Coordinates of C-alpha atoms in Angstrom, one line a residue:
Chain B
M612 CA -0.5 -16.2 -25.6
R613 CA 2.3 -15.8 -23.1
A614 CA 1.9 -16.1 -19.4
L615 CA 4.6 -14.2 -17.5
P616 CA 5.1 -14.8 -13.8
V617 CA 4.6 -11.6 -11.7
G618 CA 6.1 -12.2 -8.2
D619 CA 5.0 -15.3 -6.3
G620 CA 1.2 -15.0 -6.7
A621 CA 0.3 -13.4 -10.0
L622 CA 0.4 -13.9 -13.8
L623 CA 0.5 -11.4 -16.6
V624 CA -1.0 -13.0 -19.6
E625 CA 0.2 -11.3 -22.8
L626 CA -1.8 -11.5 -26.0
D627 CA -1.2 -10.6 -29.6
S628 CA -3.9 -7.9 -29.8
G629 CA -6.2 -5.8 -27.7
A630 CA -9.2 -7.8 -29.1
A631 CA -7.6 -11.1 -27.9
A632 CA -7.0 -9.5 -24.4
E633 CA -10.7 -8.5 -24.3
A634 CA -11.8 -12.0 -25.3
L635 CA -9.6 -13.7 -22.7
H636 CA -10.9 -11.3 -20.0
A637 CA -14.5 -12.2 -21.0
E638 CA -13.6 -15.9 -20.8
L639 CA -11.9 -15.4 -17.4
L640 CA -15.0 -13.7 -16.0
R641 CA -17.2 -16.5 -17.4
R642 CA -15.0 -19.1 -15.8
A643 CA -14.8 -17.3 -12.5
A644 CA -18.7 -17.0 -12.4
A645 CA -18.9 -20.7 -13.2
H646 CA -16.4 -21.5 -10.4
E647 CA -14.0 -23.0 -13.0
L648 CA -11.1 -20.6 -12.0
P649 CA -8.9 -21.0 -8.9
P650 CA -9.5 -18.2 -6.3
V651 CA -8.1 -14.9 -7.5
R652 CA -7.9 -11.5 -5.9
E653 CA -7.9 -9.3 -9.0
I654 CA -8.5 -9.8 -12.7
V655 CA -7.1 -6.7 -14.4
P656 CA -7.4 -6.3 -18.2
A657 CA -5.3 -3.7 -19.9
A658 CA -4.2 -2.9 -23.5
R659 CA -2.8 -6.3 -24.5
T660 CA -2.7 -8.1 -21.2
V661 CA -4.8 -9.6 -18.4
L662 CA -3.3 -9.6 -14.9
L663 CA -4.4 -12.2 -12.4
S664 CA -3.2 -11.6 -8.9
G665 CA -3.7 -13.4 -5.6
L666 CA -3.2 -16.9 -7.1
A667 CA -2.1 -19.8 -4.9
D668 CA -0.4 -21.6 -7.8
P669 CA 0.4 -19.3 -10.7
A670 CA 2.6 -21.9 -12.4
R671 CA -0.3 -24.3 -12.7
L672 CA -2.6 -21.8 -14.3
A673 CA 0.2 -20.7 -16.6
A674 CA 0.5 -24.3 -17.8
E675 CA -3.2 -24.6 -18.2
L676 CA -4.0 -21.4 -20.0
P677 CA -2.6 -22.4 -23.4
T678 CA -5.0 -25.4 -23.5
W679 CA -8.1 -23.2 -23.2
T680 CA -10.3 -22.4 -26.1
V681 CA -11.2 -18.7 -25.9
P682 CA -14.2 -17.8 -28.0
P683 CA -13.8 -14.5 -29.9
L684 CA -15.9 -11.6 -28.6
A685 CA -19.5 -11.7 -29.9
G686 CA -20.1 -9.2 -32.7
D687 CA -23.6 -8.4 -31.5
R688 CA -23.0 -7.1 -28.0
G689 CA -26.5 -5.9 -27.2
G690 CA -27.6 -3.9 -24.1
A691 CA -25.4 -0.9 -24.9
L692 CA -25.2 2.0 -22.5
D693 CA -26.2 5.3 -24.2
I694 CA -24.1 8.3 -23.2
A695 CA -25.4 11.7 -24.3
V696 CA -22.6 13.9 -25.6
R697 CA -22.4 17.6 -26.6
Y698 CA -19.9 18.0 -29.4
D699 CA -18.3 21.1 -28.0
G700 CA -14.7 19.9 -27.5
P701 CA -11.8 22.2 -28.2
D702 CA -10.1 19.6 -30.5
L703 CA -13.1 18.7 -32.6
A704 CA -11.8 20.7 -35.6
D705 CA -8.4 19.1 -35.3
V706 CA -9.9 15.6 -35.2
A707 CA -12.1 16.4 -38.2
A708 CA -8.9 17.5 -40.1
L709 CA -7.1 14.3 -39.1
W710 CA -10.1 12.2 -40.2
D711 CA -10.4 14.2 -43.4
T712 CA -14.0 15.1 -42.7
S713 CA -16.1 17.9 -41.1
P714 CA -17.0 18.3 -37.4
E715 CA -20.5 16.9 -38.5
G716 CA -18.7 13.9 -40.0
V717 CA -16.9 13.3 -36.7
V718 CA -20.2 13.3 -34.8
R719 CA -21.7 10.9 -37.4
I720 CA -18.7 8.5 -37.2
L721 CA -18.6 8.5 -33.4
S722 CA -22.4 8.0 -33.2
E723 CA -22.3 5.0 -35.5
T724 CA -19.5 3.3 -33.6
E725 CA -20.2 0.5 -31.2
F726 CA -17.7 1.0 -28.3
R727 CA -16.7 -1.4 -25.7
V728 CA -14.8 -0.7 -22.4
A729 CA -11.6 -2.7 -22.9
F730 CA -10.1 -1.8 -19.5
C731 CA -10.1 0.9 -16.8
G732 CA -7.1 2.7 -15.3
F733 CA -5.6 6.1 -14.6
S734 CA -8.3 7.0 -12.1
P735 CA -11.4 5.3 -10.6
G736 CA -14.0 4.7 -13.4
F737 CA -11.8 5.9 -16.3
G738 CA -12.6 3.5 -19.1
Y739 CA -10.5 2.9 -22.2
L740 CA -13.1 2.3 -25.0
T741 CA -12.3 0.4 -28.2
G742 CA -14.3 0.1 -31.4
L743 CA -12.9 2.9 -33.6
P744 CA -11.4 1.5 -36.8
P745 CA -7.6 2.0 -37.1
R746 CA -8.0 4.8 -39.7
Y747 CA -9.7 6.9 -37.0
H748 CA -7.0 6.4 -34.4
V749 CA -5.5 9.8 -33.5
P750 CA -2.3 10.8 -31.6
R751 CA -2.3 12.3 -28.1
R752 CA -1.9 16.0 -28.1
A753 CA 1.8 17.0 -28.3
T754 CA 1.3 19.1 -25.1
P755 CA -1.1 17.6 -22.5
R756 CA -3.5 20.0 -20.9
T757 CA -2.9 20.6 -17.2
R758 CA -6.6 20.5 -16.5
V759 CA -9.2 18.6 -18.5
P760 CA -12.8 19.3 -17.2
V761 CA -14.9 16.4 -15.7
G762 CA -17.1 14.8 -18.4
S763 CA -14.7 15.6 -21.3
F764 CA -15.1 13.1 -24.1
G765 CA -11.7 12.5 -25.7
L766 CA -9.8 10.3 -28.2
A767 CA -6.2 9.0 -28.1
G768 CA -4.7 6.1 -30.0
P769 CA -7.1 3.3 -30.4
Y770 CA -9.2 4.6 -27.5
A771 CA -12.1 6.8 -26.6
G772 CA -12.9 7.9 -23.1
V773 CA -14.8 10.2 -20.8
Y774 CA -12.9 11.8 -17.9
P775 CA -14.6 10.8 -14.6
R776 CA -13.2 13.8 -12.9
S777 CA -11.1 16.9 -13.7
S778 CA -7.4 15.9 -14.2
P779 CA -4.4 16.6 -16.4
G780 CA -4.8 14.8 -19.7
G781 CA -3.4 14.6 -23.3
W782 CA -6.4 13.2 -25.1
Q783 CA -8.0 15.0 -28.1
L784 CA -11.3 16.4 -26.7
V785 CA -14.2 16.3 -29.0
G786 CA -17.1 16.8 -26.6
S787 CA -18.5 16.6 -23.1
S788 CA -21.1 14.6 -21.2
D789 CA -23.1 15.1 -18.0
A790 CA -23.0 11.4 -17.3
V791 CA -21.7 10.6 -13.8
L792 CA -18.9 8.1 -14.6
W793 CA -17.9 7.5 -11.0
D794 CA -20.0 7.8 -7.8
H795 CA -18.8 5.6 -5.0
S796 CA -22.1 6.0 -3.2
R797 CA -23.8 4.4 -6.2
E798 CA -24.0 0.7 -6.9
P799 CA -22.2 0.1 -9.2
A800 CA -19.8 3.0 -8.5
A801 CA -18.3 2.8 -12.0
L802 CA -20.6 3.4 -15.1
F803 CA -17.9 1.9 -17.3
A804 CA -16.5 -1.5 -16.3
P805 CA -14.5 -3.7 -18.6
G806 CA -16.8 -5.4 -21.1
T807 CA -19.5 -2.6 -21.0
S808 CA -20.9 -1.8 -24.4
V809 CA -21.3 2.0 -25.0
R810 CA -22.9 4.2 -27.6
F811 CA -22.3 8.0 -27.7
V812 CA -25.6 9.8 -28.7
P813 CA -25.5 13.4 -29.6
E814 CA -27.4 15.4 -27.0
G815 CA -30.9 16.2 -28.2
A816 CA -30.9 13.3 -30.7
R817 CA -32.6 10.9 -28.4
Chain T
M596 CA -22.6 3.8 17.0
S597 CA -21.0 5.3 20.1
D598 CA -20.6 9.0 20.9
R599 CA -16.9 8.6 21.5
A600 CA -14.6 10.5 19.2
I601 CA -11.2 12.0 18.8
T602 CA -10.3 15.5 17.8
V603 CA -7.0 16.0 15.9
V604 CA -4.8 18.4 17.9
R605 CA -1.6 18.0 15.8
A606 CA -2.1 16.2 12.4
G607 CA 1.6 15.6 11.8
A608 CA 3.3 15.4 8.4
L609 CA 0.8 12.9 6.9
S610 CA -1.6 11.0 9.1
T611 CA -4.3 9.0 7.4
V612 CA -7.1 6.5 8.3
Q613 CA -6.1 3.0 7.2
D614 CA -7.6 -0.5 7.4
L615 CA -7.0 -3.6 5.3
G616 CA -7.7 -1.7 2.1
R617 CA -10.1 -2.3 -0.8
P618 CA -8.7 -5.2 -2.9
G619 CA -10.8 -6.5 -5.7
H620 CA -11.5 -3.3 -7.6
A621 CA -8.4 -2.9 -9.6
H622 CA -10.3 -3.6 -12.8
L623 CA -12.2 -0.3 -12.2
G624 CA -9.0 1.7 -11.7
V625 CA -9.4 1.6 -7.9
G626 CA -6.2 0.7 -6.0
R627 CA -6.0 -1.3 -2.9
A628 CA -4.7 1.3 -0.3
G629 CA -4.7 0.1 3.3
A630 CA -2.1 0.1 6.1
L631 CA 1.5 0.0 4.7
D632 CA 2.8 -1.9 7.7
E633 CA -0.1 -4.3 8.0
P634 CA 1.3 -6.4 10.8
A635 CA 1.7 -3.3 13.0
H636 CA -1.9 -2.3 12.1
R637 CA -3.2 -5.7 13.1
L638 CA -1.2 -5.7 16.3
A639 CA -2.4 -2.3 17.4
N640 CA -6.0 -3.4 16.9
R641 CA -5.5 -6.6 18.8
L642 CA -4.0 -4.7 21.8
V643 CA -7.2 -2.7 22.1
G644 CA -9.6 -5.5 21.4
N645 CA -10.5 -4.6 17.9
G646 CA -10.8 -6.9 14.9
P647 CA -8.1 -6.6 12.2
E648 CA -10.6 -4.8 9.9
A649 CA -11.0 -1.8 12.3
A650 CA -9.5 1.4 11.0
T651 CA -6.4 2.8 12.6
V652 CA -4.5 6.1 12.1
E653 CA -1.2 5.7 10.2
T654 CA 1.3 8.5 11.0
T655 CA 4.4 9.5 9.0
L656 CA 7.7 10.7 10.4
T657 CA 6.4 13.2 13.0
G658 CA 3.5 11.3 14.7
C659 CA 0.4 13.1 15.7
A660 CA -1.7 14.2 18.7
V661 CA -5.4 13.7 19.4
R662 CA -7.9 14.6 22.2
A663 CA -10.2 11.9 23.4
H664 CA -14.0 12.5 23.8
G665 CA -15.1 9.8 26.1
T666 CA -12.7 7.3 27.6
V667 CA -10.7 5.6 24.9
T668 CA -8.2 2.7 25.0
V669 CA -5.4 3.3 22.6
A670 CA -2.3 1.3 21.4
V671 CA 0.6 2.7 19.4
T672 CA 2.6 0.3 17.2
G673 CA 4.8 0.4 14.1
A674 CA 7.8 2.7 14.4
P675 CA 8.9 3.0 18.1
C676 CA 8.3 6.5 19.4
P677 CA 7.6 8.3 22.7
V678 CA 3.9 8.3 23.7
T679 CA 2.4 10.7 26.3
V680 CA -1.0 11.3 27.8
D681 CA -1.4 14.9 28.9
G682 CA 2.4 15.2 28.8
R683 CA 3.1 12.1 31.0
P684 CA 5.0 9.2 29.4
V685 CA 2.9 6.0 28.8
A686 CA 3.8 2.7 27.2
W687 CA 4.4 2.2 23.4
G688 CA 3.1 -1.1 22.1
A689 CA 0.5 -1.6 24.9
A690 CA -3.1 -0.7 25.6
V691 CA -3.3 2.7 27.3
R692 CA -6.3 4.3 28.8
V693 CA -6.9 7.9 27.6
P694 CA -9.5 9.6 29.8
D695 CA -12.2 11.9 28.4
G696 CA -10.6 15.3 27.5
S697 CA -7.0 14.1 27.7
V698 CA -4.5 14.5 24.8
L699 CA -2.6 11.5 23.5
D700 CA 0.6 12.6 21.8
V701 CA 2.6 10.3 19.6
G702 CA 6.0 11.7 19.0
A703 CA 8.5 11.3 16.2
P704 CA 9.9 7.8 15.9
T705 CA 13.3 7.0 17.3
H706 CA 13.7 4.9 14.2
G707 CA 11.4 3.8 11.4
L708 CA 8.8 5.9 9.7
R709 CA 5.2 5.0 10.2
G710 CA 3.2 4.6 13.5
Y711 CA -0.2 3.0 13.9
L712 CA -2.7 4.3 16.5
A713 CA -5.6 1.9 17.3
F714 CA -8.5 3.2 19.2
S715 CA -11.0 0.9 21.0
G716 CA -13.9 0.6 18.6
G717 CA -11.9 1.7 15.6
V718 CA -12.1 5.0 13.6
D719 CA -15.6 5.0 12.3
V720 CA -15.5 7.1 9.1
E721 CA -17.8 6.3 6.2
P722 CA -16.4 3.3 4.2
V723 CA -15.9 3.6 0.5
L724 CA -16.2 0.4 -1.4
G725 CA -15.9 -1.5 1.8
S726 CA -12.8 0.3 3.2
R727 CA -12.1 3.3 5.3
S728 CA -8.6 3.7 3.9
T729 CA -7.4 6.9 2.4
D730 CA -5.9 6.4 -1.0
V731 CA -3.6 9.3 -1.7
L732 CA -3.3 8.5 -5.4
S733 CA -7.0 8.3 -6.3
G734 CA -8.4 10.5 -3.4
L735 CA -10.8 7.8 -2.3
G736 CA -11.6 7.5 1.4
P737 CA -11.4 10.2 4.0
P738 CA -9.0 13.2 3.6
P739 CA -5.7 13.0 5.5
L740 CA -6.1 14.2 9.1
A741 CA -6.1 18.0 9.6
D742 CA -5.8 19.9 12.8
G743 CA -9.3 20.3 14.4
A744 CA -10.9 17.4 12.5
V745 CA -13.2 15.2 14.5
L746 CA -13.2 11.4 13.9
A747 CA -16.0 9.3 15.4
L748 CA -15.1 6.0 17.0
G749 CA -17.1 2.7 16.8
A750 CA -18.5 0.7 19.6
P751 CA -15.6 -0.7 21.8
R752 CA -15.1 -4.4 22.5
P753 CA -13.5 -5.7 25.7
V754 CA -9.8 -5.1 25.9
P755 CA -7.9 -8.4 26.1
A756 CA -6.6 -8.9 29.7
G757 CA -3.3 -10.6 29.1
P758 CA -0.5 -8.5 27.8
D759 CA 0.8 -9.5 24.4
A760 CA 4.6 -9.6 24.1
V761 CA 5.2 -6.8 21.6
P762 CA 8.5 -7.1 19.7
F763 CA 10.3 -3.7 19.7
P764 CA 11.7 -3.5 16.2
G765 CA 15.4 -2.5 16.1
P766 CA 16.8 0.1 13.7
V767 CA 17.3 -1.1 10.1
R768 CA 20.8 -0.5 8.9
E769 CA 20.1 -1.9 5.4
L770 CA 16.8 -2.7 3.8
V771 CA 17.2 -6.1 2.1
L772 CA 14.4 -6.9 -0.5
P773 CA 14.2 -10.1 -2.5
V774 CA 13.0 -9.4 -6.0
L775 CA 11.4 -12.0 -8.2
L776 CA 12.4 -11.0 -11.7
G777 CA 9.8 -10.3 -14.3
P778 CA 7.4 -9.8 -16.0
R779 CA 9.6 -7.2 -18.0
D780 CA 13.2 -8.0 -16.9
D781 CA 13.8 -8.6 -20.7
W782 CA 13.4 -4.8 -21.1
F783 CA 16.7 -4.3 -19.3
T784 CA 20.3 -5.0 -20.2
D785 CA 22.3 -7.8 -18.4
A786 CA 24.4 -5.0 -17.0
A787 CA 21.2 -3.4 -15.5
L788 CA 20.2 -6.6 -13.9
R789 CA 23.7 -6.9 -12.3
T790 CA 23.4 -3.3 -11.2
L791 CA 20.0 -4.1 -9.6
A792 CA 21.8 -6.8 -7.6
S793 CA 24.9 -4.9 -6.7
G794 CA 24.2 -1.1 -6.9
G795 CA 24.2 1.0 -3.8
F796 CA 20.6 2.1 -3.7
S797 CA 19.0 4.1 -1.0
V798 CA 15.5 5.2 0.0
S799 CA 14.6 8.5 -1.6
A800 CA 13.0 11.4 0.3
A801 CA 10.4 11.5 -2.6
S802 CA 8.9 8.2 -1.4
N803 CA 5.3 8.1 -0.3
R804 CA 2.3 5.7 0.1
I805 CA 2.3 5.2 -3.7
G806 CA 5.9 4.0 -3.9
M807 CA 9.2 3.8 -2.2
R808 CA 11.5 5.6 -4.6
T809 CA 15.2 4.9 -4.7
E810 CA 18.3 6.9 -5.4
G811 CA 21.3 5.2 -6.9
P812 CA 22.5 4.0 -10.3
A813 CA 20.1 4.0 -13.2
L814 CA 19.0 0.7 -14.7
E815 CA 19.9 0.7 -18.4
R816 CA 17.1 -0.3 -20.8
A817 CA 17.5 -2.9 -23.6
K818 CA 14.3 -1.6 -25.2
E819 CA 13.2 2.0 -25.6
G820 CA 9.7 3.4 -25.5
E821 CA 6.7 2.6 -23.3
L822 CA 4.7 -0.6 -22.9
P823 CA 1.0 -0.5 -23.7
S824 CA -0.7 0.0 -20.3
E825 CA -0.6 -3.2 -18.2
G826 CA -1.8 -4.2 -14.8
M827 CA 0.4 -3.5 -11.8
V828 CA 0.7 -5.5 -8.6
L829 CA 1.6 -4.5 -5.0
G830 CA 5.3 -4.9 -4.6
A831 CA 6.1 -4.2 -8.3
V832 CA 9.5 -2.7 -8.9
Q833 CA 8.7 -0.3 -11.8
V834 CA 11.5 1.5 -13.6
P835 CA 10.5 5.0 -15.0
P836 CA 12.6 6.7 -17.7
D837 CA 15.1 8.0 -15.2
G838 CA 16.1 4.4 -14.5
R839 CA 15.7 4.5 -10.7
P840 CA 13.6 1.6 -9.4
V841 CA 10.3 2.5 -7.6
L842 CA 8.8 -0.1 -5.3
F843 CA 5.0 0.1 -5.5
L844 CA 3.2 0.3 -2.1
A845 CA -0.5 0.2 -1.3
D846 CA -1.6 3.3 -3.2
H847 CA 0.1 2.3 -6.4
P848 CA -1.7 2.9 -9.8
T849 CA -3.6 -0.1 -11.1
T850 CA -2.1 0.1 -14.5
G851 CA 1.1 1.5 -15.9
G852 CA 3.3 1.8 -19.0
Y853 CA 6.8 1.6 -17.5
P854 CA 8.4 -1.8 -17.3
V855 CA 8.4 -3.8 -14.1
V856 CA 11.8 -5.4 -13.7
G857 CA 10.6 -7.6 -10.8
V858 CA 8.3 -7.9 -7.8
V859 CA 9.1 -7.9 -4.1
P860 CA 6.9 -10.4 -2.3
E861 CA 4.2 -8.8 -0.1
R862 CA 5.6 -10.0 3.2
W863 CA 8.7 -7.8 2.7
L864 CA 6.7 -4.6 2.1
P865 CA 6.1 -3.6 5.8
A866 CA 9.9 -3.3 6.2
A867 CA 10.1 -1.1 3.1
A868 CA 7.3 1.0 4.5
Q869 CA 9.3 1.7 7.6
A870 CA 12.6 2.6 5.9
V871 CA 13.4 6.2 6.4
P872 CA 14.9 8.2 3.5
G873 CA 18.6 7.6 3.2
T874 CA 18.4 3.9 4.3
P875 CA 20.6 1.7 2.1
V876 CA 18.6 -0.7 0.0
R877 CA 19.9 -4.0 -1.3
F878 CA 17.8 -5.8 -3.9
V879 CA 18.3 -9.6 -4.1
P880 CA 17.0 -10.7 -7.5
R881 CA 16.1 -14.2 -8.4
R882 CA 14.0 -16.1 -10.9
P883 CA 10.4 -16.9 -9.7
R884 CA 9.3 -20.5 -9.4
A885 CA 6.7 -20.2 -12.2
A886 CA 9.4 -19.3 -14.7
A887 CA 10.4 -23.0 -14.5
V888 CA 7.3 -23.7 -16.6
A889 CA 7.7 -22.3 -20.1
P890 CA 4.2 -21.2 -20.8
G891 CA 2.9 -22.4 -24.1
Q892 CA 5.5 -25.2 -24.2
A893 CA 4.8 -27.0 -21.0
A894 CA 1.2 -27.9 -21.8
P895 CA 0.8 -31.6 -22.5

């Protein structure tokens, strides 16, 4: 763990792996809820880091962090959100070839994977979901699409994700969902928040 | 709810509704937004009797004009500019009464970039996640002002009697910005860090509410490639592949993969938000205080 100063009121805590970043984020939320954390404006997890901003004394927290015991993420996450998916993506066959399986095999593997929202970014409610074993990590498309439809279910690197709105994008699209990922008139506005457990269920299979 | 409102007569280059923004949602990919020159936003509100959280209109480069429905008290702050009501000059930086049906015209700044129009009662658009601010990156909040658009105003409070002394900001010949190095200054060569301190940068015309872009020398990387996405703060100086530093303003992305060489403390950002394209920029890098503690080694 390395705590890097960011300006005069923030810390970027860098970890050795995405899993360690997810575990530290969970511990930070636990401590914040238990009032064991100094006041902070934002806690922003990302691929291998957690950013804490709006700190009065970042140096003090930087010195304290290495003394923490951070429990690993629990294996049994429970309470997963089920997202219904149609496997109609334009890159389904490409992903099947990369995984050395059939499109049905892709559906089976994704349905059996317990995903977790590691972090959000890119646009409101866009979650980066981890859980796929490394052998199923796929590269981004060589040429990004200028327009990916809202609800597209895609894969890139270690992540899976669903586009909360239509946007450009380079992920390999395997399916689509009618789930409303982002609705600012809803509470909560974001369906996927860091730490949310997610299962993708083939439409009609429920 | 009051039935007072304004109709946009001339929207200007980019006029948006802004308040203190929506901090606290970055973990959902939602940026902070809010008035770029926050002290000017607060001052305008104070002059018309509003609380600091009331929404103002932030103009860019060309001002804007609105027609009042109901009598409205208005104050214009930020970049100094001519202000008229039905063509007659009125005071900048002071509470001005705009009668029902009259047109308030806020002209192009004599210097500076962004003006703030506070209306008694504040602009009363529907808040999103607790803020009425337009975020031009994510699209949250109301759309930018368009000719003919009608904006409702909230219930007015009494306008303070005593005139506040309003400082009239002078033109900025050079924008001087302290930069606290890190978190990714190690991604740049020593020569690049010297260039940051000495290179003749200037404000690029491609600047917007997301970031103040610069023109000038490119900062040379010591490491190639992209970082895995990491959280970004307001004031971050991010360096994209072209090597020209970008200073992140209120609508910046919440995460990013280009290295942040340093961070400009928030209190210096209003000046950056008022710097017109072409203004010379001098970065003054230094090590942040927290760097004195070597994390992982300092713990007892």
